[in-house]
Structures are given as structure tokens and as C-alpha cells.
Coordinates of C-alpha atoms and ligand atoms in Angstrom, one line a residue:
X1298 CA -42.5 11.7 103.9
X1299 CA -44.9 12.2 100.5
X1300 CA -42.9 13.0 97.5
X1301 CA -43.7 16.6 95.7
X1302 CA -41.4 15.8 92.8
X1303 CA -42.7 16.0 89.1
X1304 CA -43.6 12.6 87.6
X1305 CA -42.7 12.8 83.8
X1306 CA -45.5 10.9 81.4
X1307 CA -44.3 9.4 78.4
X1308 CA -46.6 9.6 75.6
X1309 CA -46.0 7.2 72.8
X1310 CA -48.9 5.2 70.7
X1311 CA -51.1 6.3 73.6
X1312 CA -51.9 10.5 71.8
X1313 CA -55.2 10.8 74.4
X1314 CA -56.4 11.9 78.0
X1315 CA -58.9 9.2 78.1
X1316 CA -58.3 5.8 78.8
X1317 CA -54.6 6.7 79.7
X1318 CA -53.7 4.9 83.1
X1319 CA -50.0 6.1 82.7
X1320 CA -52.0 9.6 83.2
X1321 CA -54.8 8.8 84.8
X1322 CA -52.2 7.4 87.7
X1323 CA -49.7 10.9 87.8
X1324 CA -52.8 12.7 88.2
X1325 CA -53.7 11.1 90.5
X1326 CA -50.5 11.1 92.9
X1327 CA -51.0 15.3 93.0
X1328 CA -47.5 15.6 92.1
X1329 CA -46.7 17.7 89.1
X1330 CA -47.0 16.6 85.6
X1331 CA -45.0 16.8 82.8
X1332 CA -46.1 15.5 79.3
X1333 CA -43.0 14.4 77.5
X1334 CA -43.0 13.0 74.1
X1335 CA -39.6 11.6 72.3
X1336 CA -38.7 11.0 68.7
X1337 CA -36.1 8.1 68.7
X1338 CA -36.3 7.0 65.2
X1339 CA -33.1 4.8 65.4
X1340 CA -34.6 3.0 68.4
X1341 CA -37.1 2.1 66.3
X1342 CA -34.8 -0.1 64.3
X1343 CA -35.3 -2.2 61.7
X1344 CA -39.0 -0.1 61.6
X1345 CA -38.6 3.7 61.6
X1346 CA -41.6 5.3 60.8
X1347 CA -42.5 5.7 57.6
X1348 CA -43.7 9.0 55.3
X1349 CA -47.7 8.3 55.8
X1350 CA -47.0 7.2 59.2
X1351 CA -44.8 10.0 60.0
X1352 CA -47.3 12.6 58.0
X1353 CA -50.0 11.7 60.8
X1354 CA -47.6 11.6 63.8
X1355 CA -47.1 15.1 62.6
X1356 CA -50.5 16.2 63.1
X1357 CA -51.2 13.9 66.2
X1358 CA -48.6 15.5 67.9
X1359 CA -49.6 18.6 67.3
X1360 CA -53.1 18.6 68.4
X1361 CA -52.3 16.8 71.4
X1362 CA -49.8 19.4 72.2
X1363 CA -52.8 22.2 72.1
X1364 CA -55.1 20.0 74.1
X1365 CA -52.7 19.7 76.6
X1366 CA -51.7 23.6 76.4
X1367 CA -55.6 24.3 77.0
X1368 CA -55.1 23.0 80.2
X1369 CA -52.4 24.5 81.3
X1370 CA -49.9 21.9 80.6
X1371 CA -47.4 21.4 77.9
X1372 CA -45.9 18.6 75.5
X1373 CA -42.5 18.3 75.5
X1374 CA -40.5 17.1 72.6
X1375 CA -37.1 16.3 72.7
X1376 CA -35.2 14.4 69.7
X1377 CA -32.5 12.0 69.9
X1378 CA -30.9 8.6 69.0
X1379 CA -31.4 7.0 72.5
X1380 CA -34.6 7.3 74.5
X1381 CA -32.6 6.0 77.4
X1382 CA -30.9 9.0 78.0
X1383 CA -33.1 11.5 77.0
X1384 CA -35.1 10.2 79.8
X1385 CA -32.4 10.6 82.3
X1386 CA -32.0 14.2 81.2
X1387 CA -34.8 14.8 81.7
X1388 CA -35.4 13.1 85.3
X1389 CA -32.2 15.5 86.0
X1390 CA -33.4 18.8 84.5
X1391 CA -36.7 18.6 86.4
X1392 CA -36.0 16.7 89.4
X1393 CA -38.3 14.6 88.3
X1394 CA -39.0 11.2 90.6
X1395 CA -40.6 9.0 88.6
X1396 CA -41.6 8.2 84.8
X1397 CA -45.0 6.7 84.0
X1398 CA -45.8 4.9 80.2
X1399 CA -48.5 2.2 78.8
X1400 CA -46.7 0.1 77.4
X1401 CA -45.4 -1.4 74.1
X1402 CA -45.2 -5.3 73.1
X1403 CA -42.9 -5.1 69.6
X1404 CA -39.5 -5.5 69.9
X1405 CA -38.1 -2.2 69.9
X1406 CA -40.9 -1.5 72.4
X1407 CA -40.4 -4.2 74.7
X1408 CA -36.6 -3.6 74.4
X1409 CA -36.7 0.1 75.3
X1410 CA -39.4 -0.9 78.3
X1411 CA -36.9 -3.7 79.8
X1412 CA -33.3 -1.1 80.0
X1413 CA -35.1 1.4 81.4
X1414 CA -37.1 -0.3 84.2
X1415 CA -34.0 -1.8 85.1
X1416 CA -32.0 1.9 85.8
X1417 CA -34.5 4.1 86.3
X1418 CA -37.5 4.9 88.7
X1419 CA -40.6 4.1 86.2
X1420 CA -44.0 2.2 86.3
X1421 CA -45.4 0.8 83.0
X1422 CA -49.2 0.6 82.4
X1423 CA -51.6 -1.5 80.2
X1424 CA -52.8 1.2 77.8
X1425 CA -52.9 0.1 74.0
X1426 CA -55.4 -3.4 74.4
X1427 CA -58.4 -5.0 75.7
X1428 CA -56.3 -7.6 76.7
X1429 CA -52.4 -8.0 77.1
X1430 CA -50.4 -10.8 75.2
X1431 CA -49.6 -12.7 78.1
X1432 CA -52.7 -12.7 80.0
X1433 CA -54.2 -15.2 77.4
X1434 CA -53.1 -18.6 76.9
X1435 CA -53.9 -21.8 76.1
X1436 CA -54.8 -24.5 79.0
X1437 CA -50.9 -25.4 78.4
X1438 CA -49.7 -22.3 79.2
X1439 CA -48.8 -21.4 75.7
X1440 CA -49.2 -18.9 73.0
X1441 CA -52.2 -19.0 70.5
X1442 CA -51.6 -19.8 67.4
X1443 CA -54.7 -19.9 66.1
X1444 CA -57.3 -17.3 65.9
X1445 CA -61.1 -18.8 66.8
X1446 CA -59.5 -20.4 70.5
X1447 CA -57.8 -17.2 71.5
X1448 CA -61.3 -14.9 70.5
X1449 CA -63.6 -17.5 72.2
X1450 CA -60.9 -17.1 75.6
X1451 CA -60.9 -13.3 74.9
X1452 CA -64.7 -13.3 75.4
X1453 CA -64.8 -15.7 77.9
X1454 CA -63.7 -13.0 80.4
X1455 CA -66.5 -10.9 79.8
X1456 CA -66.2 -7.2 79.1
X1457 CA -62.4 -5.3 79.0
X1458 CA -62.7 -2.8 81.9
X1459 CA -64.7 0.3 81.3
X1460 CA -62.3 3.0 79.8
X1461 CA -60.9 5.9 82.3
X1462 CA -62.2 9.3 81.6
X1463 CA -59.9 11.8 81.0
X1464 CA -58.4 13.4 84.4
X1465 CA -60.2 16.6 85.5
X1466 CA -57.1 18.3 85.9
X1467 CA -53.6 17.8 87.7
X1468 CA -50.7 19.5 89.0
X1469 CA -48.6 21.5 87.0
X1470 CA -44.7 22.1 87.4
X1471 CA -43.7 25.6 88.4
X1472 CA -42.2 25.5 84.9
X1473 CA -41.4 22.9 82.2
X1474 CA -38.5 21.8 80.7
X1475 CA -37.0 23.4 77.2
X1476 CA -39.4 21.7 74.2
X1477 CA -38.0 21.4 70.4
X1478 CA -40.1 22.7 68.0
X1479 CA -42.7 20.1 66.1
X1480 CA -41.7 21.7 62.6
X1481 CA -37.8 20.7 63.1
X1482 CA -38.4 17.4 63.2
X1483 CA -39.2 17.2 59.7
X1484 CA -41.9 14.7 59.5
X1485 CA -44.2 16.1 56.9
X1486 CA -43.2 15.2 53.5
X1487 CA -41.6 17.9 51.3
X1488 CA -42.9 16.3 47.5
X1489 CA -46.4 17.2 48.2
X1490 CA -47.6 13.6 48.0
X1491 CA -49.5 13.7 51.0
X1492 CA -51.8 16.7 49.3
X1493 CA -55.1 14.3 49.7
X1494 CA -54.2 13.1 52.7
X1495 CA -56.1 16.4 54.0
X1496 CA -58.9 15.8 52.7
X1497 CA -59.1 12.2 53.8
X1498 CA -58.5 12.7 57.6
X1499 CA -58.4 14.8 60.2
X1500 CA -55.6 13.3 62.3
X1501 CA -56.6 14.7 65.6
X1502 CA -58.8 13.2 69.2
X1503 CA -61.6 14.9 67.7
X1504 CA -61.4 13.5 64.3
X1505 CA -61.2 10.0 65.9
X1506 CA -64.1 10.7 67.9
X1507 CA -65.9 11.8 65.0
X1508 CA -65.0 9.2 62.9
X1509 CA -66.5 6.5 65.4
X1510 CA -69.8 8.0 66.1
X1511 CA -70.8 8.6 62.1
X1512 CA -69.1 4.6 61.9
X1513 CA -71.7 3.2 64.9
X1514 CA -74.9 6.1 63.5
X1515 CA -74.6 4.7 59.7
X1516 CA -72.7 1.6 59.3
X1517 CA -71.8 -0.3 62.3
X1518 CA -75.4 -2.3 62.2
X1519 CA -74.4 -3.6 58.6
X1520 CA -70.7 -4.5 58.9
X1521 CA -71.3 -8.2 58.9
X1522 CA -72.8 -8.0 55.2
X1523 CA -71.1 -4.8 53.9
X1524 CA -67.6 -5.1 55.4
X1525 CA -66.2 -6.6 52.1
X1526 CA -67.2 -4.1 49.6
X1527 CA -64.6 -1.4 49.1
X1528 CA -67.0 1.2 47.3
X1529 CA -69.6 0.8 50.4
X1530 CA -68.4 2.7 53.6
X1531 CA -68.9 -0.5 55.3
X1532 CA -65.7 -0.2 57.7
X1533 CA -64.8 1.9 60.8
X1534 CA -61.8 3.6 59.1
X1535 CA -60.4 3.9 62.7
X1536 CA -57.3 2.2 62.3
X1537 CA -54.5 5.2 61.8
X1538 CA -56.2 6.4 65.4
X1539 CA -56.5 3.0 67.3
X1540 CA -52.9 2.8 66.2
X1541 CA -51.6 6.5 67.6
X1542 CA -54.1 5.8 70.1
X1543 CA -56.1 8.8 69.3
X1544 CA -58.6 6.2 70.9
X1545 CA -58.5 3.2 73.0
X1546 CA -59.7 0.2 71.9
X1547 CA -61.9 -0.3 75.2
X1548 CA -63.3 2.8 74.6
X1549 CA -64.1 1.3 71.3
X1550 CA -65.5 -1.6 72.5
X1551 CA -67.5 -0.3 74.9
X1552 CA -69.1 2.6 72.7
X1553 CA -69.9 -0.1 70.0
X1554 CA -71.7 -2.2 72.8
X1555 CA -73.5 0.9 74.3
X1556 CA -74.4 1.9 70.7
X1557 CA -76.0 -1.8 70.1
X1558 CA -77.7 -1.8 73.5
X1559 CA -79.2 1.2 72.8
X1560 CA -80.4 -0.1 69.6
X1561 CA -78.5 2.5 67.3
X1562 CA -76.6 0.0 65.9
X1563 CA -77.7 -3.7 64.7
X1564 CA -76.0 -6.4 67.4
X1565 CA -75.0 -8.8 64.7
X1566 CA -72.8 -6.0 63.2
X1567 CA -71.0 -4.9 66.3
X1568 CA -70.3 -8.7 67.2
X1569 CA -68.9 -9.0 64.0
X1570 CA -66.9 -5.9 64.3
X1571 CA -65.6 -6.4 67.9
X1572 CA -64.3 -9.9 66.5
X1573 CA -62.4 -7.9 64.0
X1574 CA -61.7 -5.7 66.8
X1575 CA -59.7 -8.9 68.9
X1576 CA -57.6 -9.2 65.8
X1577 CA -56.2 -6.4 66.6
X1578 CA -55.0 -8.0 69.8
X1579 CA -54.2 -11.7 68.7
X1580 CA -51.4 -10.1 65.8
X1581 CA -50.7 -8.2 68.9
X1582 CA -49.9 -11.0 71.0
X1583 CA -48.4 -13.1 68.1
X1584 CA -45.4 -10.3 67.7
X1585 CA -45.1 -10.1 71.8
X1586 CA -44.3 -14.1 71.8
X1587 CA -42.8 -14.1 68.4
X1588 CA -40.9 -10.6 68.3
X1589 CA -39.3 -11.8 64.8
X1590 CA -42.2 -11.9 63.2
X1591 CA -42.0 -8.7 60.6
X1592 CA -38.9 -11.0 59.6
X1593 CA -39.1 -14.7 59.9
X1594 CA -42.1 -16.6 58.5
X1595 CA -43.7 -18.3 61.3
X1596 CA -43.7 -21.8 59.1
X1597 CA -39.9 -22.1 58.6
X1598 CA -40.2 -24.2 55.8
X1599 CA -41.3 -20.9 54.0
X1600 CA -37.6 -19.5 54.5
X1601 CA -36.5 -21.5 51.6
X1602 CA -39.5 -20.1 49.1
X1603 CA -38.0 -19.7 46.0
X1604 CA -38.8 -15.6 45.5
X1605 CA -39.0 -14.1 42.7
X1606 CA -36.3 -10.7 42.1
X1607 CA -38.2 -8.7 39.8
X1608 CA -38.0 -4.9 40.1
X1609 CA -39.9 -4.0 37.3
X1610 CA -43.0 -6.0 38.6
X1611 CA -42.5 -4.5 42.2
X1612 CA -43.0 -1.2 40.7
X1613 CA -45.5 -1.6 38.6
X1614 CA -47.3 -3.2 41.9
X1615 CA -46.2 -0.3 43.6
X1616 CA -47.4 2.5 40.9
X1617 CA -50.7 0.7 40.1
X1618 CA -49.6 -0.4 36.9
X1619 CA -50.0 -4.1 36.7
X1620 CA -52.8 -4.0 34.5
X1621 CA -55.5 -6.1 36.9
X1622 CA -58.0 -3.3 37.4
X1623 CA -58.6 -4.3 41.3
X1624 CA -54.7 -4.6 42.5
X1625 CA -54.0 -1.0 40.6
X1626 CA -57.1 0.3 42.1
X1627 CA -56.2 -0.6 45.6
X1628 CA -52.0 0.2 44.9
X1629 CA -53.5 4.0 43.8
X1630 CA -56.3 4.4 46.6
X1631 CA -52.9 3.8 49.0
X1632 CA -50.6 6.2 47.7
X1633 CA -53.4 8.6 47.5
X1634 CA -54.9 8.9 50.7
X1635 CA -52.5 6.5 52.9
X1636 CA -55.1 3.8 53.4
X1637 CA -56.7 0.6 51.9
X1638 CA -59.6 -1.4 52.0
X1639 CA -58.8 -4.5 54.1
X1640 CA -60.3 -6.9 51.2
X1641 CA -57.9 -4.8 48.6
X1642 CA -55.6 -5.2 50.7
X1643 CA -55.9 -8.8 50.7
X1644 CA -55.9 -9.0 46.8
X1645 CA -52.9 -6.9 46.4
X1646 CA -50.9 -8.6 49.0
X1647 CA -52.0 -12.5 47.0
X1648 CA -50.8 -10.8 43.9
X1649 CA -47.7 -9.6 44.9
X1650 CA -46.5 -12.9 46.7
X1651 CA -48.6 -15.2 44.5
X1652 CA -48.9 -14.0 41.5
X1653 CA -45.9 -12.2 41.2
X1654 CA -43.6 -14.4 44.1
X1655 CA -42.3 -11.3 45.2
X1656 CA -41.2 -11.6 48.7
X1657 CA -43.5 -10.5 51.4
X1658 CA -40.7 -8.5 53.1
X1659 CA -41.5 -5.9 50.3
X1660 CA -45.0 -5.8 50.4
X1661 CA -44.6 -5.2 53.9
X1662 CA -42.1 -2.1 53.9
X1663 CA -44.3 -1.0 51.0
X1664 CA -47.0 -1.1 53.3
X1665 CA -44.8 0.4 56.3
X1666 CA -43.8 3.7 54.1
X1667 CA -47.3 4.4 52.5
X1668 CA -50.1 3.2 55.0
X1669 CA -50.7 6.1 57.5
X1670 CA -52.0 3.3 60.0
X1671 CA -48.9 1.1 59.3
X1672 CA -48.2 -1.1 62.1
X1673 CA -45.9 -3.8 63.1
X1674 CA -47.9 -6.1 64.7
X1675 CA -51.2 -6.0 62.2
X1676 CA -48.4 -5.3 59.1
X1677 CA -46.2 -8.4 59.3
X1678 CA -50.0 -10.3 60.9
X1679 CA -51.6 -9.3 57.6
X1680 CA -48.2 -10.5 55.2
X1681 CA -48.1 -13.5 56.9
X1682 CA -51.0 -14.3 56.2
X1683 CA -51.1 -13.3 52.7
X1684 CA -48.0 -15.0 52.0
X1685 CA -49.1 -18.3 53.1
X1686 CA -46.6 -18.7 56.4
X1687 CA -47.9 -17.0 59.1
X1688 CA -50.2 -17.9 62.3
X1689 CA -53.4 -19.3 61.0
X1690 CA -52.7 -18.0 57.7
X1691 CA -54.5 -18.5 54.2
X1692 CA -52.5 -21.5 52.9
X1693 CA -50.5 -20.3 50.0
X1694 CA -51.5 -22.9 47.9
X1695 CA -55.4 -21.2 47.9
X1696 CA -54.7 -18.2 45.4
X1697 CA -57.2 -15.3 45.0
X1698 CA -58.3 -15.2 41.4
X1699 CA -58.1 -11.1 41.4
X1700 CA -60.9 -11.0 38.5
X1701 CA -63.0 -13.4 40.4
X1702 CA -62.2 -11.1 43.6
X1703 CA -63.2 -8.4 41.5
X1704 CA -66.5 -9.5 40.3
X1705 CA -67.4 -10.7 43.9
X1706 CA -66.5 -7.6 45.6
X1707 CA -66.8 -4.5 43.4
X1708 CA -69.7 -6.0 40.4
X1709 CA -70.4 -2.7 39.6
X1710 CA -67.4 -1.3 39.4
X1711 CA -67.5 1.6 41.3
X1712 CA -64.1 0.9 43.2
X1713 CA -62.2 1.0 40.0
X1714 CA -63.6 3.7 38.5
X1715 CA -63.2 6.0 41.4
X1716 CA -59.2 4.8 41.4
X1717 CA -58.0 3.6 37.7
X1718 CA -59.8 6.8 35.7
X1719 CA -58.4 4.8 32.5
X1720 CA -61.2 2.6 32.9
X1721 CA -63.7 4.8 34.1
X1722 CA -66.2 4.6 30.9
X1723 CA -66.0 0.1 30.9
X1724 CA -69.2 -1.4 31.7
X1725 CA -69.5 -3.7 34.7
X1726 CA -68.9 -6.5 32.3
X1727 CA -65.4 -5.2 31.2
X1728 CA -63.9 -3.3 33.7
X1729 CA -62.6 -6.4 35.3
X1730 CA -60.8 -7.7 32.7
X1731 CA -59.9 -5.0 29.9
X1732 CA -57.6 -7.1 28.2
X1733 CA -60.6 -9.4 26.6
X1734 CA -62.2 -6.3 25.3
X1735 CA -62.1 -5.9 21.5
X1736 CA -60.4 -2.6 22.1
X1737 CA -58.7 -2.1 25.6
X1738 CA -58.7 1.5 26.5
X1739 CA -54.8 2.1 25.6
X1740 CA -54.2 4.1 28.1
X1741 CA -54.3 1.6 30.5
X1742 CA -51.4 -1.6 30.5
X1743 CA -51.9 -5.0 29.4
X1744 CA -51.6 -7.5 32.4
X1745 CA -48.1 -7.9 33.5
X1746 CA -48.2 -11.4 34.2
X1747 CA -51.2 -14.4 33.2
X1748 CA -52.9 -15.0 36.3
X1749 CA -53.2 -18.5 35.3
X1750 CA -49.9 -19.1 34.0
X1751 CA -48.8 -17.6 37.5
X1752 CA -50.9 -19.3 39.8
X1753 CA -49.4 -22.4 38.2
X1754 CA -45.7 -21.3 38.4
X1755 CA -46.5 -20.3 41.9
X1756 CA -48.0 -23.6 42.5
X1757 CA -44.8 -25.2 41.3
X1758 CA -43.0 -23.3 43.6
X1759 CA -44.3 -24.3 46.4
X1760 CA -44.5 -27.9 45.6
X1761 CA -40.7 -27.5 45.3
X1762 CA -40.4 -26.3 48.9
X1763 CA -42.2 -29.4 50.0
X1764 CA -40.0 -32.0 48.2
Ligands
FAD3103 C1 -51.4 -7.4 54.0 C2 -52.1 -6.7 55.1 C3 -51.5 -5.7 55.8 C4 -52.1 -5.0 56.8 N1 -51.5 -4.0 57.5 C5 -52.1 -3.3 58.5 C6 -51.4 -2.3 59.2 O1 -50.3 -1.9 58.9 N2 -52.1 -1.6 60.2 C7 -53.4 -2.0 60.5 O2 -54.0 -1.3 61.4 N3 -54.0 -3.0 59.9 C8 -53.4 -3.7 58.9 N4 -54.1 -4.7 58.3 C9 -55.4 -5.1 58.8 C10 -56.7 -4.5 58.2 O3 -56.6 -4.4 56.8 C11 -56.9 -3.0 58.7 O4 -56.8 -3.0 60.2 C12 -58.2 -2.5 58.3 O5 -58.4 -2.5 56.9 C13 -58.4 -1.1 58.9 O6 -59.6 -0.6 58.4 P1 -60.8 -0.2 59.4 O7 -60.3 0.5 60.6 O8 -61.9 0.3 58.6 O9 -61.2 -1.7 60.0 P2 -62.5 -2.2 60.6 O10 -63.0 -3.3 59.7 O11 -63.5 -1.2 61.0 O12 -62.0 -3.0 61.9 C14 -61.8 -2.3 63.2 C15 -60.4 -2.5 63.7 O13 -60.1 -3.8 63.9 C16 -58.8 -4.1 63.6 N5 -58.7 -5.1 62.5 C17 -59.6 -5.2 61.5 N6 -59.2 -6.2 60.6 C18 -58.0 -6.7 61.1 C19 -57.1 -7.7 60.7 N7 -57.3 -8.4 59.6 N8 -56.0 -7.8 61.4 C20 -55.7 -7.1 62.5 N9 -56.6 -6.2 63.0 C21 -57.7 -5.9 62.3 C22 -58.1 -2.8 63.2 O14 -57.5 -2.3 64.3 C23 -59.3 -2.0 62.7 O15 -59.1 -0.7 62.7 C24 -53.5 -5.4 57.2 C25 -54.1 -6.4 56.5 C26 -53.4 -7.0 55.4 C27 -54.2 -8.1 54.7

């Protein structure tokens, strides 16, 4: 006998139609569907979402909710501490027979998946990468550690699969279950912080859509030469909607492939971006085989570092205010519009654990409250790295010289001058380093630290750890 009874879908960091098997699979069953989304904040222990992150959930959730109402379905939100049992409600309230998901490879994610495939009827789905964690491995059977061998085995396969469109349409329950109300939840933030934020993004499937096609028209063909420049639009700015998964990375890759077959963008520029692209999936794959990695450096030795406890410098890191022109620059694009460069956000992070020896734990929940595509896997990646103890990570004894950066990156100065207005009237010659000018504007601090004094202590520091 077929079964009739509703199948619930569980959206999570999978806000789409397309490219959604968990979907794409209750459609296709012709029972009824019912869109279900939960917010489970103490689930996601030690890593509730932050305010940016939180800001654009807001919004995700929202838009997804109309696109599903304009086909005659409906998002239902329901609140509570354990996603476990808000699930089984739910199967109860609706008679529902199964529960379809893509799933998750943090921690929390992989936790959540484990209990409840174990008591209830559900089938996961491979939803959020090109590839999943444990399909690659070395010719040992092991983990990669290092990033050029686990690319060159990711493109050894050829091709991800060629995303799913979205369903035409699917069966509806008679009625759906009791929804909370999006505005109760209380995700938006209430100091008006986020004011730019609007400006910035439009956090919705169309946005993300948009946001791709003007990246592969005007800048795709260039990334390999113009990725590194903050002022340039040189990047895809599609990270806060790969991470909701607004968009699915194979629909990425594929677009950016049909976009260089077709010649509208240069080939070199979408290989180079596709092997940012697989980054994506290689942090994604480190946290799946080393779920401790927002906490635990991946080089033990590095447990013993000797950190430096300095409030004051954390917030002057925080607020912009350390007096190198770059690091404030990039601190104050972040807290304005919830995003930063990926070079910035390598300089910043150097000078916080180099320069300053601040712990990268701090950097990283800095990061986690104020980035609007904060994310575990390319978060704690990305601090590791910086920091010196992670997975194929810059060795901590190479320090960026953040004028040096500077000069490299943003000669002109037109980074700066949009973010640290202080400095706005310094030629290219001084806006690097005000402090050498004859007059620094006063407006704007003197350094907090020497660099070179610092990259010395930190130096020291680490030659302690060896002995
Ligand atoms: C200290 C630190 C913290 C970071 N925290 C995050 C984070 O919380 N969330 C996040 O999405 N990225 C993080 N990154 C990685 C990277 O900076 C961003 O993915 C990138 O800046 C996003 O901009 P984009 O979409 O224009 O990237 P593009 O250059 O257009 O790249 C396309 C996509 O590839 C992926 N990608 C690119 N670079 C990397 C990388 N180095 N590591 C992993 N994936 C990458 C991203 O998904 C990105 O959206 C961090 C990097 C550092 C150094």
C-alpha cells in the first residue's frame, strides 16, 4: 500500500527550491509537503548565531517564506530549545510519515543529524557541497590535510553533478500546521547597527542570483589578477548566500563554467575562482573529521602559545582604532556592512594574533558576531590559518608587515579612504603610515603597538613554545 502521509522538509543552510534534493525528493513522492523551518539556538552550542548572522537569517527567512506562499505552500516556524522534539510534534500534529533534510557536517549539525535518524522516520540528503567530506581521501584512506592534494582529487572526478531545478510544483497538505510569527523571534538588531547593512545586500534568492550574474558579466574573467585588491570589485561577494544557501555551490560552479564556455567570462579567472570555490569544501571537510576545530588548534603544540590578555588592544582591534590604516579600515568596513575583504581579512586576523598575540578564539567570535556570512567551518579554517596552527596554515613565524600589505594591496589608497575618513585627505605616500608624517592628522591614533617591536616579541614567543 503507497503512503499519502505529509513528508515534512527541513530547511536549514539550504534557504532555496533549486538544487534542493531534500525537496526535490518530497516532490517527488506526490505526497504532501510541508516546509518546516526551526530556530534551535541552544542546539547550536558553543556557536549560536550571531547579530550579522542573525540580521540576514531574518530576511532569508522571510523571502523564502513568500516564495513558498506563491506557490501555495507555507514555511513553518516553530521555536524551541530542542530540535529533537519539535520534530516529533510535528510528525504528530500532521501525521506526517517521514522528514527529509540536506545535511550538516559541524558538530552541532552532525549531532542533531545522528539522534534523530536513530528515533525517527528521516532521510538525509547531500545538499550544501560539490563534494562531501568523506567522499575524498587520501590513497590511505585518510583525511586531507593539506589543500593542493585534496583540490587536484576534487577535480579529478570531473564535474559535481549538474544542479536540480527547482520542482514544478508538489502536493500540498489539506492544511498546515500553526507557524510562529518571523518578527517574535527577535533576530533583527534593536541598536540600529545594522542601518548599512540595507544598502549593502539584498539578502534574498533573487539577490543571490543577481549578485552572481553582475560577478561572472564584469569580474569573474579578472579574478586571478584582481582578487587581492579590496578597493576593486574583484570578488564574488557571494559568501552570506552560499552560506544560507540562497545558492548551491554546484549551481555556482556550473554557471561560472557555462559563463567561461560561452566566453562571457575569461577561463583563467573562473579556474582560479572555482579553486577558491573547493576551499569552501576542504575547511568543510577539515571540521567534519576534526569537529573541534573552532576550538583546538590543529598543531597541539600551539595550545601552550603564550597569549597575550589585553582588553584594551582587543577593542581597539575591534573599533578600528589601532592606528594601522589597513587593519582599522578593514575592522570598520565589517562592522559597517557585515563583510570583509578576504585579503583584509587576512591582515587583520595576522595583527590580532601576531602583532597583538591575542588569541585566535577572539578573533574568531569577533568574526562570528559581526560577519553576516560567519561560518564555522571557513571561520575557525580562516583563524587557523592566520594564527599559525591550523591545516596547511601560514606558519606563524611568517608575519604580514600590515604597511607593506598596505602598499601592495591598496597603493592608492582608496580602501582607506573610503573606511578611516581621518585619513581621507593623505596622499598615497602617507596614508599608510601616518605616524611618519610631520603632522599626523590628530584625529586619528597613534599605532597601538611597533610592528617591529611586535613581530619580534611575537617571534620570541613562539621560539618559547618550541623549547
Ligand atoms: C580569518 C578569516 C576568517 C574567515 N571567516 C569566514 C567566514 O566566517 N565565512 C566565510 O564564508 N568565509 C570566511 N573566510 C574566507 C574568505 O575570506 C571569504 O569566504 C571570502 O572573503 C568571501 O568573499 P567572496 O564571496 O567575495 O569570495 P570569492 O573570492 O568570490 O570566493 C568565492 C567563494 O569561495 C569560498 N572561499 C573563498 N576564499 C575562501 C577561503 N580562504 N576559505 C574558505 N572558503 C573560501 C567562499 O565560499 C567564497 O564565497 C575567512 C577568512 C579568514 C582569513
Amino acid at each position: 500500500m503507497s503512503d499519502h502521509s505529509p513528508i515534512l522538509v527541513w530547511f536549514r543552510n539550504d534557504l532555496r527550491l533549486d538544487d534542493h534534493p531534500a525537496l526535490h525528493a518530497a516532490a517527488k513522492s506526490k505526497r504532501p509537503v510541508i516546509p518546516v523551518y526551526l530556530w534551535s539556538p541552544e542546539a547550536e552550542a558553543p556557536w549560536p548565531r550571531g547579530g550579522a548572522s542573525r540580521w540576514w537569517l531574518h530576511h532569508a527567512l522571510v523571502d523564502l517564506g513568500k516564495t513558498l506562499s506563491d506557490r501555495g505552500s507555507k514555511l513553518v516556524l516553530r521555536m524551541g530549545t530542542d530540535p529533537f522534539k519539535l520534530l516529533r510534534d510535528l510528525l504528530e500534529e500532521t501525521g506526517a510519515g517521514e522528514i527529509h533534510w540536506n545535511r550538516r557536517y559541524d558538530s552541532a549539525g552532525v549531532k542533531t543529524d545522528t539522534a534523530l535518524k536513530k528515533n525517527l522516520p528521516a532521510k538525509s540528503f547531500r545538499g550544501s557541497v560539490l563534494r562531501e567530506p568523506h567522499e575524498i581521501e587520501t590513497q590511505n584512506g585518510e583525511y586531507y590535510k593539506v589543500y593542493t592534494p585534496f583540490y587536484k582529487n576534487v577535480i579529478s572526478r570531473g564535474d559535481p553533478r549538474e544542479p536540480l531545478d527547482a520542482p514544478d510544483g508538489w502536493m500540498h497538505p489539506d492544511s498546515f500546521p500553526k507557524s510562529e510569527v518571523m518578527d517574535d523571534w527577535n533576530l533583527l538588531p534593536k541598536i540600529g547597527w545594522d542601518k548599512a547593512f540595507y544598502d549593502e545586500w539584498t539578502p534574498t534568492l533573487a539577490g543571490a542570483e543577481a549578485q552572481m550574474e553582475a560577478f561572472l558579466e564584469s569580474a569573474a574573467g579578472d579574478y586571478k589578477d584582481e582578487r587581492d585588491f579590496p578597493a576593486k570589485p574583484g570578488t564574488s561577494r557571494i559568501s552570506p548566500y552560499l552560506h544560507f544557501g540562497q545558492i548551491s555551490p554546484r549551481r555556482l560552479w556550473h554557471d561560472a563554467k557555462a559563463a567561461a564556455a560561452s566566453g562571457d567570462a575569461g577561463g583563467k579567472g573562473v579556474d582560479a575562482w572555482l579553486r577558491q570555490l573547493v576551499w569552501r569544501d576542504f575547511a568543510i571537510h577539515l571540521l567534519f573529521h576534526q569537529p573541534q576545530l573552532d576550538l583546538e588548534p590543529m598543531q597541539e603544540k600551539f595550545s601552550a602559545f603564550p597569549w597575550e590578555n589585553n582588553p584594551d588592544h582587543l577593542q581597539a582591534w575591534q573599533r578600528g582604532q589601532t592606528g594601522y590604516p589597513i587593519v582599522d579600515a578593514g575592522m570598520r568596513e565589517l562592522w559597517t556592512t557585515g563583510w570583509m575583504h578576504n585579503r583584509v581579512r587576512m591582515i587583520v586576523a595576522s595583527f590580532l594574533v601576531k602583532d597583538l598575540r591575542i588569541h585566535w578564539h577572539e578573533g574568531a567570535k569577533w568574526f562570528w558576531d559581526t560577519l553576516v556570512d560567519a561560518d564555522l567551518a571557513n571561520n575557525s579554517f580562516g583563524w587557523q590559518w592566520a594564527a599559525g596552527c591550523g591545516a596547511d596554515a601560514a606558519p606563524y613565524f611568517r608575519i604580514f608587515n600590515p604597511m607593506l600589505q598596505s602598499k601592495k594591496f591598496d597603493g592608492e589608497g582608496a580602501y582607506i579612504r573610503k573606511w578611516v575618513p581621518e585619513l581621507k585627505g593623505l596622499s598615497p605616500k602617507d596614508i599608510h603610515a601616518p605616524w611618519e608624517m610631520d603632522a599626523p592628522p590628530e584625529a586619528y591614533p597613534e599605532p597601538i603597538v611597533d610592528h617591529a617591536l611586535a613581530r619580534d616579541e611575537a617571534l620570541e614567543a613562539l621560539s618559547s613554545l618550541k623549547d
